[in-house]
Structure formats: C-alpha cells, structure tokens
Coordinates of C-alpha atoms in Angstrom, one line a residue:
M1 CA -100.6 109.2 -82.9
D2 CA -100.8 112.4 -80.7
I3 CA -103.8 114.4 -82.1
S4 CA -103.3 117.0 -79.3
G5 CA -103.6 120.3 -81.4
A6 CA -103.9 118.7 -84.7
R7 CA -106.2 120.6 -87.3
V8 CA -108.8 117.8 -88.2
P9 CA -111.3 118.5 -91.0
V10 CA -114.7 116.9 -90.3
A11 CA -116.9 117.0 -93.5
G12 CA -120.6 116.2 -92.3
A13 CA -120.3 118.0 -89.1
T14 CA -124.1 118.7 -89.0
G15 CA -124.8 114.7 -89.3
V16 CA -124.7 112.5 -86.1
L17 CA -121.6 110.9 -86.8
G18 CA -119.7 114.1 -87.9
A19 CA -121.0 116.0 -84.9
A20 CA -119.8 113.2 -82.5
L21 CA -116.6 112.8 -83.9
A22 CA -116.1 116.7 -83.9
A23 CA -116.9 116.6 -79.9
D24 CA -114.5 113.5 -79.4
L25 CA -111.7 115.0 -81.3
S26 CA -112.1 118.3 -79.4
G27 CA -112.2 116.5 -76.1
R28 CA -108.9 114.9 -77.2
G29 CA -107.3 118.3 -77.9
A30 CA -107.4 118.2 -81.6
R31 CA -108.6 121.3 -83.4
P32 CA -111.5 120.3 -85.8
A33 CA -112.6 122.4 -88.9
L34 CA -116.2 121.8 -89.4
A35 CA -118.1 121.5 -92.7
G36 CA -121.9 120.8 -93.3
R37 CA -124.8 121.7 -95.1
D38 CA -128.1 122.0 -92.7
P39 CA -127.8 125.8 -91.3
G40 CA -129.6 125.0 -88.1
R41 CA -127.7 122.0 -87.2
F42 CA -124.5 123.7 -88.6
A43 CA -124.9 127.0 -86.2
R44 CA -125.3 124.2 -83.2
A45 CA -122.2 122.7 -84.1
A46 CA -120.2 126.1 -84.7
Q47 CA -121.5 127.4 -81.3
A48 CA -120.4 124.0 -79.7
H49 CA -116.9 124.5 -81.2
A50 CA -116.3 128.2 -80.9
G51 CA -113.4 129.6 -82.6
V52 CA -112.9 126.7 -85.2
P53 CA -112.9 127.1 -88.8
T54 CA -116.4 126.7 -90.3
V55 CA -117.9 126.2 -94.0
L56 CA -121.4 125.9 -94.5
F57 CA -122.2 124.3 -98.1
D58 CA -124.6 122.1 -99.7
A59 CA -123.0 120.4 -102.8
Y60 CA -126.7 119.2 -103.9
D61 CA -128.0 122.7 -103.7
P62 CA -129.1 123.3 -107.7
A63 CA -128.1 127.2 -107.5
G64 CA -125.3 127.3 -109.7
S65 CA -124.1 123.8 -108.2
V66 CA -121.1 122.2 -109.9
I67 CA -119.3 119.0 -108.2
A68 CA -115.8 119.0 -109.5
A69 CA -113.0 116.4 -108.1
F70 CA -109.6 115.3 -109.0
T71 CA -109.4 111.6 -109.0
G72 CA -106.6 110.4 -111.2
V73 CA -105.4 107.8 -113.5
V74 CA -104.7 105.4 -110.4
A75 CA -108.6 105.0 -110.2
D76 CA -108.6 102.9 -113.3
R77 CA -105.1 101.5 -113.1
P78 CA -104.0 101.0 -109.5
Q79 CA -100.1 101.1 -108.9
P80 CA -98.0 98.9 -106.7
E81 CA -96.8 100.8 -103.5
M82 CA -99.8 103.3 -103.9
A83 CA -102.7 101.0 -102.9
D84 CA -104.2 103.4 -100.4
Y85 CA -104.0 106.3 -102.6
S86 CA -105.3 104.1 -105.7
A87 CA -108.3 102.8 -103.5
S88 CA -109.3 106.4 -102.3
K89 CA -109.1 107.9 -105.9
A90 CA -111.4 104.8 -107.0
A91 CA -113.8 105.2 -104.4
L92 CA -114.0 109.0 -105.1
S93 CA -114.6 108.2 -109.0
A94 CA -117.4 105.5 -108.0
W95 CA -119.1 108.3 -105.9
L96 CA -118.9 111.0 -108.4
A97 CA -120.5 108.6 -111.0
A98 CA -123.3 107.7 -108.4
V99 CA -123.9 111.4 -107.7
R100 CA -123.9 112.5 -111.3
R101 CA -126.9 109.8 -111.9
E102 CA -128.7 111.0 -109.0
T103 CA -128.5 114.9 -109.3
R104 CA -128.7 114.8 -113.3
T105 CA -132.3 116.0 -112.8
L106 CA -131.8 118.8 -110.3
G107 CA -129.5 120.6 -112.5
I108 CA -126.3 119.8 -110.8
W109 CA -123.4 119.2 -112.8
V110 CA -120.7 116.7 -111.9
L111 CA -117.0 117.0 -113.4
E112 CA -114.4 114.2 -112.6
V113 CA -111.2 115.3 -113.4
R114 CA -108.9 112.1 -114.1
P115 CA -105.5 113.0 -115.0
G116 CA -102.5 111.2 -115.6
H117 CA -99.1 111.6 -113.5
L118 CA -98.6 115.4 -112.6
E119 CA -95.6 117.1 -111.3
T120 CA -97.3 118.4 -107.8
G121 CA -94.6 117.1 -105.4
F122 CA -97.1 114.3 -104.4
A123 CA -94.7 111.6 -106.0
D124 CA -92.2 112.4 -103.3
W125 CA -94.4 112.1 -100.2
A126 CA -94.6 108.5 -99.0
V127 CA -97.3 107.4 -96.8
A128 CA -94.7 105.0 -95.2
G129 CA -91.2 104.1 -96.0
T130 CA -89.9 105.6 -99.4
A131 CA -92.0 106.8 -102.1
P132 CA -92.1 104.6 -105.4
P133 CA -90.1 106.0 -108.3
M134 CA -92.0 108.0 -110.8
P135 CA -91.4 108.9 -114.3
A136 CA -91.5 112.8 -114.9
G137 CA -95.3 114.0 -114.9
G138 CA -97.2 116.6 -116.5
D139 CA -97.8 120.1 -116.1
P140 CA -100.5 120.6 -113.4
R141 CA -101.4 124.1 -114.9
H142 CA -102.4 122.5 -118.2
V143 CA -104.9 120.5 -116.4
V144 CA -106.4 123.0 -114.1
V145 CA -106.9 125.3 -117.2
A146 CA -108.5 122.2 -119.2
G147 CA -110.7 121.3 -116.0
A148 CA -111.9 125.0 -116.0
D149 CA -112.7 124.7 -119.9
A150 CA -114.6 121.4 -119.3
M151 CA -116.9 122.7 -116.6
V152 CA -117.6 125.6 -118.9
A153 CA -118.2 123.0 -121.7
D154 CA -120.8 121.0 -119.2
A155 CA -118.1 118.1 -119.6
E156 CA -118.5 115.0 -117.2
L157 CA -114.9 113.8 -117.3
L158 CA -111.5 115.2 -118.2
R159 CA -109.0 112.5 -118.8
T160 CA -105.5 112.1 -119.9
A161 CA -105.4 109.6 -123.2
P162 CA -102.5 107.1 -123.3
D163 CA -100.5 109.7 -125.6
G164 CA -100.9 112.1 -123.0
A165 CA -103.5 114.3 -124.5
L166 CA -106.2 115.7 -122.5
V167 CA -109.5 114.4 -123.5
T168 CA -112.9 116.0 -122.5
E169 CA -116.0 113.7 -122.5
R170 CA -119.4 115.4 -122.6
R171 CA -123.0 114.2 -121.4
T172 CA -124.4 111.9 -124.1
E173 CA -128.0 112.9 -123.6

C-alpha cells in the first residue's frame, strides 16, 4: 500500500507509540491527523507536525464527559464474511464495558449504541471481494435520535430488540 499523501488519524499521538507512529508515517509521506489528551505533549506533537489537523481531548475528563460509541449487533452475533468488522465491534463493546466500570465514580457516563443493521450504505462496501448480501436495514435517523435520548436519560446501552424495537437500558444502581 502506498501511504504517500494518505490522511492517517493517530489517536494517542501524545503517547510514546502514537508519537512514534506519527513521526514514522510523516517520514513515509503520509499526512497524520493527531489526537491526544496531554496538553504539554500534544503541543510538542503538533509543533513537530506543523500544519496537520489536531484535536486535543480527554475522554476521561469528568467536566461534562460522556463517552458514546456505536458498536452493533455484530458485537454479540458475529456474521460470516464480516469477521474483521464483527471483531472490531466486539472489542469496542468490551472496551466500553471496562471503561464504564473504571470511570463510574468519576462521573463519566458511557453509552454503547448497539443497533441492528441500518441503511448507511456500509453494507455495500466490501473490505475485499464482494460485500455479503444483506436484508434491508433500519433507518439510521431513528437510532441517532434514540441515542441522543439515551444520553439524556443516563442510559448505558441502546440496543435493537429481536422485533426491531429500540430498547434503552439504564444503570441499575
């Protein structure tokens, strides 16, 4: 793969590995986009890669922090011909569960949005070969609105039930 000129997001660009990756990618002609949370190290990283997009953020900052991420039904039910996608969503779901427990006492809210198949066009994008056949999906706008509602309701999980209804699960404490 020729990465010359490619935009490559580097999360954790203030850490040892992220900073080294950004430097290596730049050396190969790629255009990294940096994200990190340590202001001092982030300023140095941004200076070392002048002119690249940067985002300073700390998901673990309790001032108004909400971590929300879309996983998907494949996190629970991996699908044939979607192994990589299913594995990445399952890993994200596990990370969200662990972060939820780690940050609960800090006042940081973690929401996992785990919808069924949606009509986003993603089903037409094969990683390799031909995309697997998929049935018609749901309306992503309904999930987005329900996701925002779930945040307001302090929910931990928004999922699609077997009948297609969106179900919100709240903290049980």
